[in-house]
CSV table of C-alpha atoms and ligand atoms in Angstrom, one decimal:
chain,number,residue,atom,x,y,z
A,1,UNK,CA,-78.2,-43.0,-293.5
A,2,UNK,CA,-80.5,-45.3,-294.9
A,3,UNK,CA,-77.7,-46.4,-297.4
A,4,UNK,CA,-75.9,-47.2,-294.1
A,5,UNK,CA,-78.8,-48.9,-292.4
A,6,UNK,CA,-78.8,-51.2,-295.3
A,7,UNK,CA,-75.1,-52.2,-295.3
A,8,UNK,CA,-75.3,-52.6,-291.4
A,9,UNK,CA,-78.5,-55.2,-292.5
A,10,UNK,CA,-77.2,-57.1,-295.3
A,11,UNK,CA,-73.3,-57.4,-294.1
A,12,UNK,CA,-71.9,-60.6,-293.6
A,13,UNK,CA,-69.6,-59.7,-291.1
A,14,UNK,CA,-69.5,-56.3,-289.0
A,15,UNK,CA,-66.4,-55.0,-286.8
A,16,UNK,CA,-66.5,-52.5,-284.5
A,17,UNK,CA,-64.0,-50.2,-283.1
A,18,UNK,CA,-64.8,-47.9,-279.8
A,19,UNK,CA,-63.0,-45.0,-277.9
A,20,UNK,CA,-63.6,-43.0,-274.8
A,21,UNK,CA,-66.2,-41.0,-276.9
A,22,UNK,CA,-68.7,-43.9,-276.6
A,23,UNK,CA,-68.8,-43.6,-272.7
A,24,UNK,CA,-68.7,-39.9,-272.8
A,25,UNK,CA,-72.6,-39.7,-272.6
A,26,UNK,CA,-72.3,-42.3,-269.3
A,27,UNK,CA,-70.5,-39.5,-267.7
A,28,UNK,CA,-66.9,-41.1,-268.1
A,29,UNK,CA,-64.8,-38.6,-269.1
A,30,UNK,CA,-62.6,-39.1,-272.3
A,31,UNK,CA,-58.6,-38.6,-272.2
A,32,UNK,CA,-58.2,-36.0,-275.2
A,33,UNK,CA,-60.3,-32.9,-276.1
A,34,UNK,CA,-61.6,-29.8,-274.0
A,35,UNK,CA,-62.0,-31.7,-271.1
A,36,UNK,CA,-59.8,-34.9,-271.5
A,37,UNK,CA,-58.2,-36.5,-269.1
A,38,UNK,CA,-54.6,-35.8,-270.4
A,39,UNK,CA,-55.3,-32.1,-270.2
A,40,UNK,CA,-55.4,-32.6,-266.5
A,41,UNK,CA,-53.0,-35.3,-265.8
A,42,UNK,CA,-50.1,-36.6,-267.4
A,43,UNK,CA,-50.0,-40.2,-269.1
A,44,UNK,CA,-46.5,-40.4,-268.3
A,45,UNK,CA,-47.2,-39.8,-264.4
A,46,UNK,CA,-50.1,-42.3,-264.5
A,47,UNK,CA,-50.2,-44.9,-267.0
A,48,UNK,CA,-46.9,-46.0,-267.9
A,49,UNK,CA,-45.1,-49.2,-266.1
A,50,UNK,CA,-42.1,-47.1,-265.4
A,51,UNK,CA,-45.2,-44.5,-263.3
A,52,UNK,CA,-46.3,-47.7,-261.4
A,53,UNK,CA,-42.6,-48.9,-260.5
A,54,UNK,CA,-41.8,-45.3,-259.2
A,55,UNK,CA,-45.3,-44.6,-257.2
A,56,UNK,CA,-47.7,-47.0,-257.0
A,57,UNK,CA,-49.8,-45.4,-254.3
A,58,UNK,CA,-50.3,-42.4,-256.5
A,59,UNK,CA,-51.2,-44.7,-259.8
A,60,UNK,CA,-53.3,-46.6,-257.8
A,61,UNK,CA,-55.0,-43.3,-256.2
A,62,UNK,CA,-55.7,-42.5,-259.9
A,63,UNK,CA,-57.3,-45.4,-260.6
A,64,UNK,CA,-59.9,-45.8,-257.7
A,65,UNK,CA,-61.0,-42.5,-258.4
A,66,UNK,CA,-61.7,-43.5,-262.1
A,67,UNK,CA,-63.1,-47.0,-260.8
A,68,UNK,CA,-65.5,-44.6,-258.5
A,69,UNK,CA,-66.8,-42.3,-261.7
A,70,UNK,CA,-67.2,-45.6,-263.7
A,71,UNK,CA,-69.0,-47.6,-261.0
A,72,UNK,CA,-71.7,-45.0,-260.7
A,73,UNK,CA,-71.7,-44.8,-265.2
A,74,UNK,CA,-74.7,-47.2,-267.1
A,75,UNK,CA,-74.6,-47.9,-270.6
A,76,UNK,CA,-76.0,-45.2,-272.8
A,77,UNK,CA,-78.1,-45.8,-276.2
A,78,UNK,CA,-74.7,-46.3,-278.1
A,79,UNK,CA,-73.8,-49.1,-275.9
A,80,UNK,CA,-77.3,-50.6,-276.2
A,81,UNK,CA,-77.7,-49.8,-279.8
A,82,UNK,CA,-74.5,-51.9,-280.6
A,83,UNK,CA,-75.3,-54.7,-278.1
A,84,UNK,CA,-78.5,-55.0,-280.6
A,85,UNK,CA,-76.6,-54.7,-283.5
A,86,UNK,CA,-74.7,-57.8,-282.6
A,87,UNK,CA,-78.3,-59.8,-282.1
A,88,UNK,CA,-79.1,-59.0,-285.2
A,89,UNK,CA,-76.0,-59.5,-287.0
A,90,UNK,CA,-74.5,-62.9,-288.3
A,91,UNK,CA,-70.9,-62.5,-287.4
A,92,UNK,CA,-69.9,-59.5,-285.1
A,93,UNK,CA,-66.9,-58.5,-283.2
A,94,UNK,CA,-66.5,-55.6,-280.8
A,95,UNK,CA,-63.3,-54.3,-280.2
A,96,UNK,CA,-62.9,-51.5,-277.8
A,97,UNK,CA,-60.3,-49.5,-276.6
A,98,UNK,CA,-62.7,-48.9,-273.1
A,99,UNK,CA,-61.5,-50.3,-269.9
A,100,UNK,CA,-65.1,-49.7,-268.3
A,101,UNK,CA,-67.1,-52.7,-269.2
A,102,UNK,CA,-69.9,-50.7,-269.9
A,103,UNK,CA,-70.4,-52.8,-273.5
A,104,UNK,CA,-70.9,-55.8,-271.1
A,105,UNK,CA,-73.4,-54.2,-269.2
A,106,UNK,CA,-75.4,-53.2,-272.2
A,107,UNK,CA,-75.7,-56.8,-273.3
A,108,UNK,CA,-72.7,-57.0,-275.8
A,109,UNK,CA,-70.8,-60.6,-275.9
A,110,UNK,CA,-68.3,-61.0,-278.7
A,111,UNK,CA,-66.1,-58.3,-276.9
A,112,UNK,CA,-62.2,-57.7,-277.7
A,113,UNK,CA,-60.8,-55.9,-274.8
A,114,UNK,CA,-57.7,-54.6,-276.5
A,115,UNK,CA,-56.7,-52.2,-273.4
A,116,UNK,CA,-58.1,-54.4,-270.7
A,117,UNK,CA,-60.8,-53.5,-268.1
A,118,UNK,CA,-60.2,-51.7,-265.2
A,119,UNK,CA,-62.0,-53.9,-262.9
A,120,UNK,CA,-59.2,-56.4,-263.3
A,121,UNK,CA,-56.2,-56.6,-260.9
A,122,UNK,CA,-53.0,-58.3,-261.7
A,123,UNK,CA,-50.3,-59.7,-259.5
A,124,UNK,CA,-46.8,-58.6,-260.3
A,125,UNK,CA,-45.2,-61.3,-258.5
A,126,UNK,CA,-47.4,-64.4,-259.4
A,127,UNK,CA,-49.3,-63.4,-262.3
A,128,UNK,CA,-52.5,-64.1,-260.9
A,129,UNK,CA,-55.5,-62.0,-262.2
A,130,UNK,CA,-58.7,-61.5,-261.0
A,131,UNK,CA,-61.8,-59.3,-260.8
A,132,UNK,CA,-62.5,-56.9,-258.0
A,133,UNK,CA,-65.2,-54.3,-258.1
A,134,UNK,CA,-64.9,-53.2,-254.9
A,135,UNK,CA,-65.1,-49.1,-254.8
A,136,UNK,CA,-63.1,-47.6,-253.1
A,137,UNK,CA,-60.5,-50.6,-252.3
A,138,UNK,CA,-59.6,-51.1,-248.9
A,139,UNK,CA,-56.1,-51.0,-249.2
A,140,UNK,CA,-53.9,-48.7,-251.8
A,141,UNK,CA,-51.9,-49.9,-253.3
A,142,UNK,CA,-53.7,-53.1,-253.0
A,143,UNK,CA,-51.7,-56.6,-252.3
A,144,UNK,CA,-52.3,-60.2,-253.8
A,145,UNK,CA,-52.6,-62.9,-251.4
A,146,UNK,CA,-49.1,-63.9,-252.3
A,147,UNK,CA,-48.0,-60.9,-250.7
A,148,UNK,CA,-47.1,-59.3,-254.2
A,149,UNK,CA,-48.3,-55.9,-255.3
A,150,UNK,CA,-51.1,-55.6,-257.3
A,151,UNK,CA,-51.7,-53.5,-260.7
A,152,UNK,CA,-54.4,-52.7,-262.5
A,153,UNK,CA,-55.3,-55.0,-265.5
A,154,UNK,CA,-54.8,-52.3,-268.2
A,155,UNK,CA,-52.5,-51.5,-271.2
A,156,UNK,CA,-50.3,-49.1,-270.2
A,157,UNK,CA,-47.9,-46.9,-272.8
A,158,UNK,CA,-44.7,-48.6,-273.6
A,159,UNK,CA,-46.7,-52.3,-273.0
A,160,UNK,CA,-47.8,-54.6,-275.6
A,161,UNK,CA,-51.4,-55.4,-276.2
A,162,UNK,CA,-53.0,-58.7,-274.8
A,163,UNK,CA,-51.2,-61.4,-277.9
A,164,UNK,CA,-54.6,-63.5,-277.9
A,165,UNK,CA,-56.6,-60.6,-278.2
A,166,UNK,CA,-54.7,-58.3,-280.4
A,167,UNK,CA,-54.7,-61.2,-283.1
A,168,UNK,CA,-58.3,-61.5,-282.8
A,169,UNK,CA,-59.0,-57.8,-283.2
A,170,UNK,CA,-56.6,-57.8,-286.2
A,171,UNK,CA,-58.6,-60.8,-287.8
A,172,UNK,CA,-62.0,-59.3,-287.4
A,173,UNK,CA,-61.0,-56.1,-288.6
A,174,UNK,CA,-59.6,-57.7,-291.7
A,175,UNK,CA,-62.4,-59.9,-292.4
A,176,UNK,CA,-65.1,-57.6,-291.6
A,177,UNK,CA,-67.6,-56.3,-294.6
A,178,UNK,CA,-68.2,-53.4,-292.8
A,179,UNK,CA,-66.0,-51.7,-290.1
A,180,UNK,CA,-67.6,-48.8,-288.0
A,181,UNK,CA,-64.8,-46.4,-285.8
A,182,UNK,CA,-66.7,-45.3,-282.9
A,183,UNK,CA,-65.4,-42.1,-280.5
A,184,UNK,CA,-62.1,-42.9,-281.1
A,185,UNK,CA,-59.7,-39.9,-281.6
A,186,UNK,CA,-57.8,-42.6,-283.6
A,187,UNK,CA,-54.5,-41.6,-282.5
A,188,UNK,CA,-53.1,-44.5,-280.3
A,189,UNK,CA,-51.5,-47.3,-282.3
A,190,UNK,CA,-51.5,-50.0,-282.6
A,191,UNK,CA,-55.6,-50.0,-282.3
A,192,UNK,CA,-55.8,-46.7,-284.5
A,193,UNK,CA,-54.4,-49.2,-287.2
A,194,UNK,CA,-57.5,-51.3,-287.2
A,195,UNK,CA,-58.9,-49.1,-289.6
A,196,UNK,CA,-56.3,-49.7,-292.3
A,197,UNK,CA,-56.4,-53.3,-291.7
A,198,UNK,CA,-59.7,-53.3,-292.3
A,199,UNK,CA,-59.6,-51.3,-295.8
A,200,UNK,CA,-57.1,-53.8,-296.4
A,201,UNK,CA,-59.2,-56.6,-296.0
A,202,UNK,CA,-62.0,-54.3,-298.3
A,203,UNK,CA,-64.6,-53.5,-295.5
A,204,UNK,CA,-66.8,-50.2,-296.0
A,205,UNK,CA,-65.6,-48.3,-293.3
A,206,UNK,CA,-67.9,-45.6,-291.5
A,207,UNK,CA,-66.7,-43.3,-288.5
A,208,UNK,CA,-68.9,-41.8,-286.1
A,209,UNK,CA,-67.6,-39.0,-283.7
A,210,UNK,CA,-68.2,-35.6,-282.8
A,211,UNK,CA,-65.3,-34.1,-284.9
A,212,UNK,CA,-63.1,-35.3,-287.6
A,213,UNK,CA,-59.7,-37.3,-286.6
A,214,UNK,CA,-56.8,-38.7,-288.6
A,215,UNK,CA,-58.5,-41.5,-290.3
A,216,UNK,CA,-61.9,-39.4,-291.4
A,217,UNK,CA,-60.3,-38.8,-294.9
A,218,UNK,CA,-59.8,-42.2,-295.0
A,219,UNK,CA,-63.2,-43.9,-294.2
A,220,UNK,CA,-66.2,-44.3,-296.7
A,221,UNK,CA,-68.6,-42.3,-294.4
A,222,UNK,CA,-67.8,-40.0,-291.6
A,223,UNK,CA,-71.0,-39.3,-289.6
A,224,UNK,CA,-70.4,-36.0,-287.6
A,225,UNK,CA,-72.4,-36.1,-284.4
A,226,UNK,CA,-72.6,-38.2,-280.8
A,227,UNK,CA,-72.8,-41.6,-280.9
A,228,UNK,CA,-75.6,-42.3,-278.2
A,229,UNK,CA,-77.9,-39.9,-280.6
A,230,UNK,CA,-76.7,-41.3,-284.1
A,231,UNK,CA,-76.0,-45.5,-283.7
A,232,UNK,CA,-79.6,-46.0,-282.5
A,233,UNK,CA,-80.9,-44.3,-285.3
A,234,UNK,CA,-78.8,-46.3,-288.2
A,235,UNK,CA,-80.6,-49.6,-286.3
A,236,UNK,CA,-84.0,-47.6,-286.5
B,1,LIG,P1,-59.8,-39.9,-276.7
B,1,LIG,O1,-60.0,-39.3,-275.3
B,1,LIG,O2,-58.6,-40.1,-277.1
B,1,LIG,O3,-60.8,-39.7,-277.8
B,1,LIG,C1,-62.1,-39.6,-277.6
B,1,LIG,C2,-62.8,-39.6,-279.0
B,1,LIG,O4,-64.4,-39.7,-279.1
B,1,LIG,C3,-62.7,-37.9,-279.5
B,1,LIG,O5,-62.3,-38.4,-281.0
B,1,LIG,C4,-63.9,-37.0,-279.5
B,1,LIG,O6,-63.7,-36.6,-280.5
B,1,LIG,C5,-65.1,-38.3,-279.4
B,1,LIG,N1,-66.0,-38.0,-278.7
B,1,LIG,C6,-66.2,-37.6,-277.5
B,1,LIG,N2,-67.8,-37.6,-277.4
B,1,LIG,C7,-68.2,-38.3,-278.2
B,1,LIG,C8,-69.6,-38.2,-278.5
B,1,LIG,N3,-70.5,-38.3,-277.5
B,1,LIG,N4,-69.7,-39.4,-279.2
B,1,LIG,C9,-68.9,-39.6,-280.5
B,1,LIG,N5,-67.8,-39.6,-280.3
B,1,LIG,C10,-67.5,-38.6,-279.2
B,1,LIG,O7,-60.0,-41.5,-276.5
B,1,LIG,P2,-59.8,-42.8,-277.2
B,1,LIG,O8,-59.6,-43.1,-278.6
B,1,LIG,O9,-60.7,-44.2,-276.7
B,1,LIG,O10,-55.4,-45.8,-273.4
B,1,LIG,O11,-58.0,-43.1,-276.5
B,1,LIG,C11,-57.3,-44.1,-276.9
B,1,LIG,C12,-56.7,-44.7,-276.0
B,1,LIG,O12,-55.6,-43.4,-275.2
B,1,LIG,C13,-57.3,-44.9,-274.6
B,1,LIG,O13,-57.7,-46.3,-274.8
B,1,LIG,C14,-56.2,-44.7,-273.6
B,1,LIG,C15,-55.8,-43.4,-273.9
B,1,LIG,O14,-54.3,-42.7,-273.5
B,1,LIG,C16,-54.5,-46.0,-272.6
B,1,LIG,O15,-54.9,-45.6,-271.3
B,1,LIG,C17,-53.6,-47.1,-273.0
């Protein structure tokens, strides 16, 4: 722990990749694992462009339910510790796969949301995007002012990641002296590939997770435990 603390204090640049495990202790369900959403629901029915085309109302009902869960969640000590780490660092980039915006709520600033945000709605006709935090949404599926169907501003399976954001994420991972991988099962690509990108760039890679993952064998340190418990200790 002491060695990692020192590494973080002295690092010329830090990049962090977070996943659903960071928000688990805020009460936001993860996707995989015993209580994961993908145990109860089929990703193919809810999180693909084809599913949305087939049944936009069903897809929106699921997102509306998740928006309602997330609206009650508050950042936990893992989110807060990462915001503090950013304040103390020279160059800091937070890359998150989470769509809940809890990193923003905790005070993180330089955030790359590679899977979008659940609070953004985007028109499938005119392409316009806006934030809509209403819970529940008054009409499902919601419509744009132009009459087009709105979709959640998230990335679905089979879709590319937002181009400008993804390039910045790759650059931050490659340029990082220290790369933290926190609360992600590291099975969803291309995001999981950032771990290798950071290694190729020469970063020290530290993983924090309650269990080992496919990347655990490739990292410099694997800290087993909850992010909300371990991250504040690394900042102490
Ligand atoms: P997963 O649900 O796949 O993985 C969550 C990870 O967090 C697991 O490895 C858990 O062991 C770990 N975990 C759980 N509680 C934790 C805690 N308190 N502290 C630390 N770790 C904990 O979530 P992601 O890796 O984020 O994509 O999933 C990646 C993507 O797959 C998501 O962004 C989503 C999903 O399908 C899309 O919807 C496109």
